[in-house]
Coordinates of C-alpha atoms in Angstrom, one line a residue:
M1 CA 142.8 -21.7 91.7
A2 CA 142.2 -22.3 88.0
D3 CA 138.7 -21.9 86.6
P4 CA 138.1 -23.4 83.1
D5 CA 135.5 -20.7 82.4
N6 CA 138.3 -18.1 82.7
D7 CA 140.6 -19.7 80.1
G8 CA 141.5 -17.2 77.5
V9 CA 140.5 -14.2 79.8
A10 CA 143.1 -11.9 81.2
I11 CA 142.7 -8.9 83.5
I12 CA 144.5 -5.6 83.0
I13 CA 144.7 -3.2 85.9
P14 CA 146.6 0.1 85.6
V15 CA 147.8 1.3 89.0
V16 CA 149.7 4.1 90.8
N17 CA 150.1 3.5 94.6
E18 CA 147.2 1.1 95.0
R19 CA 148.7 -1.6 97.2
A20 CA 146.0 -1.2 99.9
N21 CA 143.3 -2.0 97.3
L22 CA 145.3 -4.7 95.6
E23 CA 145.8 -6.6 98.8
R24 CA 142.0 -7.1 98.9
L25 CA 141.4 -7.4 95.1
L26 CA 144.0 -9.9 94.0
P27 CA 142.6 -12.8 96.1
R28 CA 139.3 -12.4 94.2
L29 CA 141.2 -12.6 90.9
D30 CA 143.3 -15.7 91.6
S31 CA 141.6 -17.7 88.8
Y32 CA 142.7 -15.2 86.1
Q33 CA 146.0 -14.1 84.6
V34 CA 146.3 -10.6 85.9
Y35 CA 148.5 -7.9 84.3
I36 CA 149.3 -5.0 86.7
V37 CA 150.6 -2.0 84.8
D38 CA 152.4 0.1 87.4
D39 CA 153.3 3.7 86.7
G40 CA 155.9 4.4 89.4
S41 CA 154.2 3.3 92.6
T42 CA 156.2 3.9 95.8
D43 CA 154.0 2.1 98.3
G44 CA 155.3 -1.5 97.8
T45 CA 152.9 -2.5 95.0
Q46 CA 155.8 -4.3 93.2
Q47 CA 156.6 -6.5 96.2
L48 CA 153.0 -7.4 96.6
C49 CA 152.6 -8.4 93.0
S50 CA 155.7 -10.7 93.2
S51 CA 153.9 -12.8 95.8
W52 CA 151.2 -13.9 93.4
S53 CA 152.0 -16.6 90.7
N54 CA 149.2 -15.5 88.4
V55 CA 150.1 -11.8 88.5
H56 CA 152.4 -10.3 85.9
L57 CA 153.9 -6.9 86.8
I58 CA 154.6 -4.4 84.1
E59 CA 156.7 -1.5 85.6
R60 CA 156.9 1.8 83.8
H61 CA 158.6 3.9 86.6
R62 CA 156.6 7.1 85.9
R63 CA 153.1 8.2 85.2
M64 CA 152.4 7.9 81.4
G65 CA 148.5 8.0 81.4
L66 CA 145.6 5.6 82.0
V67 CA 145.0 4.6 78.4
S68 CA 148.7 4.4 77.7
A69 CA 148.8 1.8 80.5
I70 CA 145.9 -0.2 79.0
L71 CA 147.6 -0.3 75.6
E72 CA 150.9 -1.4 77.3
G73 CA 148.9 -4.2 78.9
F74 CA 147.4 -5.2 75.6
K75 CA 150.9 -5.6 74.1
R76 CA 152.0 -8.0 76.8
L77 CA 149.0 -10.4 76.5
P78 CA 149.7 -13.9 75.2
K79 CA 148.4 -14.9 71.8
E80 CA 145.9 -17.4 73.3
C81 CA 144.1 -14.6 75.1
K82 CA 140.6 -14.2 73.7
Y83 CA 139.3 -11.5 76.0
A84 CA 140.9 -8.8 78.2
A85 CA 139.0 -7.2 81.0
V86 CA 140.2 -3.7 82.0
M87 CA 139.2 -2.5 85.5
D88 CA 140.3 -0.2 88.3
S89 CA 141.8 -1.5 91.5
D90 CA 139.9 0.7 93.9
F91 CA 136.7 -1.5 94.0
S92 CA 134.7 1.1 92.1
H93 CA 134.5 -1.8 89.6
D94 CA 133.2 -5.0 91.2
P95 CA 135.2 -8.0 90.0
A96 CA 132.0 -10.1 90.3
Y97 CA 130.9 -8.5 87.0
I98 CA 133.8 -9.8 85.0
P99 CA 132.2 -13.2 84.2
K100 CA 129.0 -11.5 83.2
L101 CA 130.8 -9.0 80.9
C102 CA 132.7 -11.9 79.3
E103 CA 129.6 -14.0 78.8
M104 CA 127.9 -11.1 77.0
A105 CA 131.0 -10.7 74.8
R106 CA 130.8 -14.4 73.9
R107 CA 127.1 -14.6 73.5
N108 CA 126.8 -11.5 71.2
S109 CA 130.2 -11.8 69.5
S110 CA 131.0 -8.4 70.9
D111 CA 134.3 -6.8 70.3
L112 CA 133.8 -4.5 73.3
V113 CA 131.5 -4.8 76.3
V114 CA 131.2 -1.7 78.4
G115 CA 130.2 -1.9 82.1
S116 CA 127.5 0.7 82.0
R117 CA 126.1 2.9 84.8
Y118 CA 123.5 4.5 82.5
I119 CA 121.4 1.7 81.1
P120 CA 118.5 0.0 83.0
G121 CA 119.9 -2.0 85.9
G122 CA 123.0 0.2 86.2
K123 CA 123.8 2.8 88.9
N124 CA 126.4 5.4 89.5
G125 CA 127.4 5.5 93.1
D126 CA 130.2 8.0 92.7
T127 CA 130.6 11.4 94.4
P128 CA 128.2 14.2 93.1
V129 CA 131.1 16.1 91.4
R130 CA 132.3 13.0 89.6
R131 CA 128.7 12.1 88.6
I132 CA 128.3 15.6 87.0
I133 CA 131.6 15.2 85.1
S134 CA 130.6 11.7 83.9
F135 CA 127.1 12.9 82.8
G136 CA 128.6 15.9 80.9
G137 CA 131.3 13.7 79.3
N138 CA 128.7 11.2 78.1
I139 CA 126.4 13.8 76.7
A140 CA 129.4 15.4 74.9
F141 CA 130.5 12.1 73.5
R142 CA 127.0 11.1 72.2
S143 CA 126.3 14.4 70.7
T144 CA 129.7 14.7 69.1
F145 CA 130.1 11.3 67.7
S146 CA 126.4 10.4 67.2
A147 CA 126.8 7.1 69.1
K148 CA 124.2 5.3 71.2
V149 CA 126.6 4.1 73.8
K150 CA 125.3 5.5 77.1
D151 CA 128.4 5.2 79.2
A152 CA 131.3 6.1 76.9
T153 CA 133.5 7.2 79.9
S154 CA 133.3 3.9 81.8
G155 CA 136.7 2.3 82.3
F156 CA 135.2 -1.1 83.2
R157 CA 135.4 -3.0 79.8
V158 CA 136.0 -6.3 78.2
Y159 CA 137.8 -6.3 74.8
S160 CA 138.0 -9.1 72.3
A161 CA 141.3 -10.2 70.7
K162 CA 140.0 -8.6 67.5
A163 CA 139.4 -5.3 69.1
I164 CA 142.8 -5.4 70.9
E165 CA 144.6 -6.1 67.6
F166 CA 142.8 -3.3 65.9
L167 CA 143.6 -0.8 68.6
L168 CA 147.3 -1.6 68.7
E169 CA 147.5 -1.2 64.9
S170 CA 145.4 2.0 65.0
N171 CA 147.7 3.4 67.7
I172 CA 150.7 3.1 65.4
T173 CA 149.0 4.9 62.6
E174 CA 147.5 7.6 64.8
P175 CA 148.4 7.6 68.5
I176 CA 145.4 7.2 70.9
S177 CA 145.2 9.9 73.6
P178 CA 147.1 8.4 76.5
S179 CA 145.0 9.9 79.3
Y180 CA 141.4 9.4 80.3
A181 CA 140.3 11.0 77.0
G182 CA 141.6 7.9 75.3
Q183 CA 138.6 6.0 76.7
I184 CA 136.3 7.8 74.3
D185 CA 139.0 7.9 71.6
I186 CA 139.0 4.0 71.7
L187 CA 135.2 3.8 71.6
R188 CA 135.1 6.3 68.7
R189 CA 137.6 4.2 66.7
L190 CA 135.9 0.9 67.3
L191 CA 132.5 2.3 66.3
G192 CA 134.0 4.0 63.3
A193 CA 135.6 0.7 62.2
G194 CA 132.2 -1.1 62.5
L195 CA 133.2 -3.3 65.4
R196 CA 130.4 -4.6 67.7
V197 CA 130.0 -2.7 71.0
N198 CA 127.5 -3.6 73.7
E199 CA 126.8 -2.5 77.3
Y200 CA 126.1 -4.5 80.4
P201 CA 124.6 -2.8 83.5
I202 CA 126.8 -2.4 86.5
V203 CA 126.7 -0.6 89.8
F204 CA 129.7 1.8 90.0
Y205 CA 130.9 2.3 93.6
K206 CA 132.8 5.2 95.1
R207 CA 136.5 4.3 95.5
N208 CA 137.5 2.6 98.7
E209 CA 141.1 3.7 99.2
G210 CA 143.4 6.3 97.8
K211 CA 142.8 9.3 95.6
S212 CA 141.2 9.7 92.2
K213 CA 143.8 10.1 89.4
L214 CA 141.5 12.4 87.3
K215 CA 143.1 15.8 86.8
M216 CA 142.1 19.1 85.1
N217 CA 144.4 18.4 82.2
D218 CA 142.5 15.1 81.6
I219 CA 139.3 17.2 81.2
G220 CA 141.2 19.5 78.8
S221 CA 142.4 16.5 76.7
F222 CA 138.8 15.3 76.6
A223 CA 137.5 18.7 75.3
S224 CA 140.4 18.9 72.8
L225 CA 139.4 15.4 71.4
I226 CA 135.8 16.4 71.1
L227 CA 136.7 19.6 69.2
R228 CA 139.2 17.9 66.9
K229 CA 137.4 14.7 66.0
G230 CA 133.8 15.4 66.6
N231 CA 130.8 17.0 64.8
I232 CA 130.6 20.3 66.7
V233 CA 133.3 22.2 64.7
R234 CA 131.9 21.1 61.4
Y235 CA 128.4 22.0 62.6
A236 CA 129.7 25.5 63.5
I237 CA 131.4 25.9 60.1
V238 CA 128.1 25.0 58.4
G239 CA 126.3 27.5 60.6
A240 CA 128.7 30.2 59.6
S241 CA 128.2 29.4 55.9
G242 CA 124.4 29.7 56.5
I243 CA 124.9 33.3 57.7
L244 CA 126.7 34.1 54.5
V245 CA 124.0 32.5 52.4
N246 CA 121.3 34.5 54.3
E247 CA 123.1 37.8 53.8
L248 CA 123.7 37.0 50.1
I249 CA 120.1 36.1 49.3
L250 CA 118.7 39.0 51.3
T251 CA 121.0 41.4 49.4
L252 CA 120.0 40.0 46.0
L253 CA 116.2 39.9 46.7
F254 CA 115.6 43.0 48.9
G255 CA 115.4 45.4 46.0
Y256 CA 112.7 43.3 44.3
M257 CA 110.6 42.0 47.1
H258 CA 110.9 43.9 50.4
F259 CA 108.4 41.8 52.4
F260 CA 109.4 38.3 51.2
A261 CA 113.2 38.9 51.0
D262 CA 114.0 38.2 54.6
P263 CA 111.9 35.0 55.1
L264 CA 113.2 33.6 51.8
A265 CA 116.8 34.4 52.8
I266 CA 116.2 32.6 56.2
E267 CA 114.7 29.5 54.6
T268 CA 117.4 29.3 51.9
S269 CA 120.0 29.4 54.6
V270 CA 118.2 26.7 56.6
V271 CA 118.0 24.4 53.5
S272 CA 121.6 25.1 52.7
N273 CA 122.7 24.3 56.3
F274 CA 120.6 21.1 56.2
I275 CA 122.2 19.8 53.0
L276 CA 125.7 20.6 54.2
N277 CA 125.1 19.0 57.6
D278 CA 123.6 15.9 55.9
R279 CA 126.5 15.5 53.5
F280 CA 129.3 16.9 55.7
T281 CA 128.7 17.0 59.4
F282 CA 126.6 13.9 59.8
R283 CA 127.7 12.2 56.6
K284 CA 127.9 8.8 58.3
R285 CA 124.1 9.1 58.9
G286 CA 123.3 9.6 55.2
S287 CA 119.6 9.8 54.3
T288 CA 117.5 8.0 51.7
N289 CA 115.3 10.3 49.6
T290 CA 112.3 9.7 52.0
E291 CA 114.4 10.3 55.1
F292 CA 116.0 13.4 53.5
L293 CA 112.6 15.2 53.3
Y294 CA 111.5 14.0 56.7
R295 CA 114.7 15.2 58.3
L296 CA 114.5 18.5 56.4
G297 CA 111.1 19.1 57.9
K298 CA 112.3 18.3 61.4
Y299 CA 115.4 20.5 60.9
N300 CA 113.2 23.4 59.9
L301 CA 111.2 23.0 63.1
F302 CA 114.3 22.9 65.3
S303 CA 115.7 25.9 63.5
I304 CA 112.5 27.8 64.5
L305 CA 113.1 26.6 68.0
G306 CA 116.6 28.0 67.9
I307 CA 115.3 31.4 66.8
I308 CA 112.8 31.3 69.7
V309 CA 115.6 30.4 72.2
N310 CA 117.8 33.2 70.8
A311 CA 115.1 35.8 71.2
A312 CA 114.0 34.5 74.6
V313 CA 117.5 34.6 76.1
F314 CA 118.2 38.0 74.5
Y315 CA 115.1 39.7 75.8
G316 CA 115.3 37.9 79.1
I317 CA 118.8 39.3 79.7
I318 CA 117.7 42.8 78.6
K319 CA 114.5 42.8 80.7
A320 CA 116.3 41.4 83.8
Q321 CA 119.0 44.1 83.3
I322 CA 121.7 41.5 83.9
L323 CA 123.9 43.5 81.6
Q324 CA 124.1 47.2 80.9
S325 CA 121.5 46.9 78.2
S326 CA 121.5 50.6 77.5
S327 CA 125.0 50.3 76.0
V328 CA 125.8 48.9 72.6
I329 CA 128.2 46.4 74.2
G330 CA 125.5 45.2 76.6
I331 CA 123.1 44.6 73.6
V332 CA 125.7 42.9 71.5
L333 CA 126.8 40.7 74.4
A334 CA 123.2 39.7 75.3
N335 CA 122.6 38.8 71.6
F336 CA 125.8 36.8 71.6
I337 CA 124.7 34.8 74.6
G338 CA 121.4 34.2 72.9
I339 CA 123.1 33.0 69.7
V340 CA 125.3 30.6 71.7
S341 CA 122.2 29.2 73.6
A342 CA 120.4 28.7 70.3
F343 CA 123.5 27.0 68.8
I344 CA 123.6 24.5 71.6
V345 CA 119.8 23.8 71.4
T346 CA 119.9 23.3 67.6
Y347 CA 123.1 21.3 67.7
L348 CA 121.7 18.9 70.3
S349 CA 118.4 18.7 68.5
S350 CA 120.2 17.9 65.2
T351 CA 122.3 15.2 66.8
F352 CA 119.6 13.4 68.8
F353 CA 116.4 14.1 66.9
V354 CA 117.2 15.0 63.3
W355 CA 120.1 12.7 62.4
G356 CA 119.8 10.4 65.4
E357 CA 122.5 8.2 66.7
R358 CA 124.5 5.3 65.3
G359 CA 123.6 1.9 66.6
K360 CA 125.7 -0.2 68.9

């Protein structure tokens, strides 16, 4: 039954063997134009879709990835489509939220509205393992891309026609990751292009029927994208340059001022790291002169925290005799674990507290 409020709104649902769920879901979407992107289902999904006049079936005959299916759905939308809602068919995404997501998009002129589990009013009802994966993925996204979006991995989204056009053009120039990692790749690109992104609170439910499509290679693709496109590699490169600066200053000054050479070398490397991070790692968060000094002060404090963490982890491992600390290998390994721990602390501190996060 047609609903005038749904004019210009289409629903895209990627599926693989989801007939049991679609039998219950499609009656709740009868006022929308629904685009089912089917990656080789063998459970009669195609026959079910053919019985609905508002359902458009896009058959791809083999599994080609979640985000690949979403992009394929975007390509098939009519020109008069103003918004496209993307959702799962397993009732983890409640279709009752679609009008609310679309209303936020209209009201705020949003190019993307994310159904969020992690803002006030939202809730994640998934399995414990999936909650841990989701939490870790979102922390990795926010720290890597300095973005305020709380639920970057959510697949329940509403896109504007402008966002859809941008993503299809962007995909030609540089293909978007076809798997689950593409969800954060999409968000990264939209934010980088200055498009407006908002979040609406949802309750995420554990799937009703069928099995999750998330695989280990999807997690690997996610990690690869984080390393290739994010801040963490640049931050590590800057840190390595700081070690060289430290060693150089210490070598130059030690013959003239034994006592002050080491602290001067440390502070010089900290300032060097800060300037490079400000202009290189977090260049999209460029400072004014006042912010520059304020951030430099905070960066110094968190650098001290990193030194404390390094020492605490090192001596904690040695004292607890977790490794063969009497051997050179044990001492080196304990120190390495301390360095990695300090790196994580200083990186997260830099991301969230020194350079902050980009707005929505």
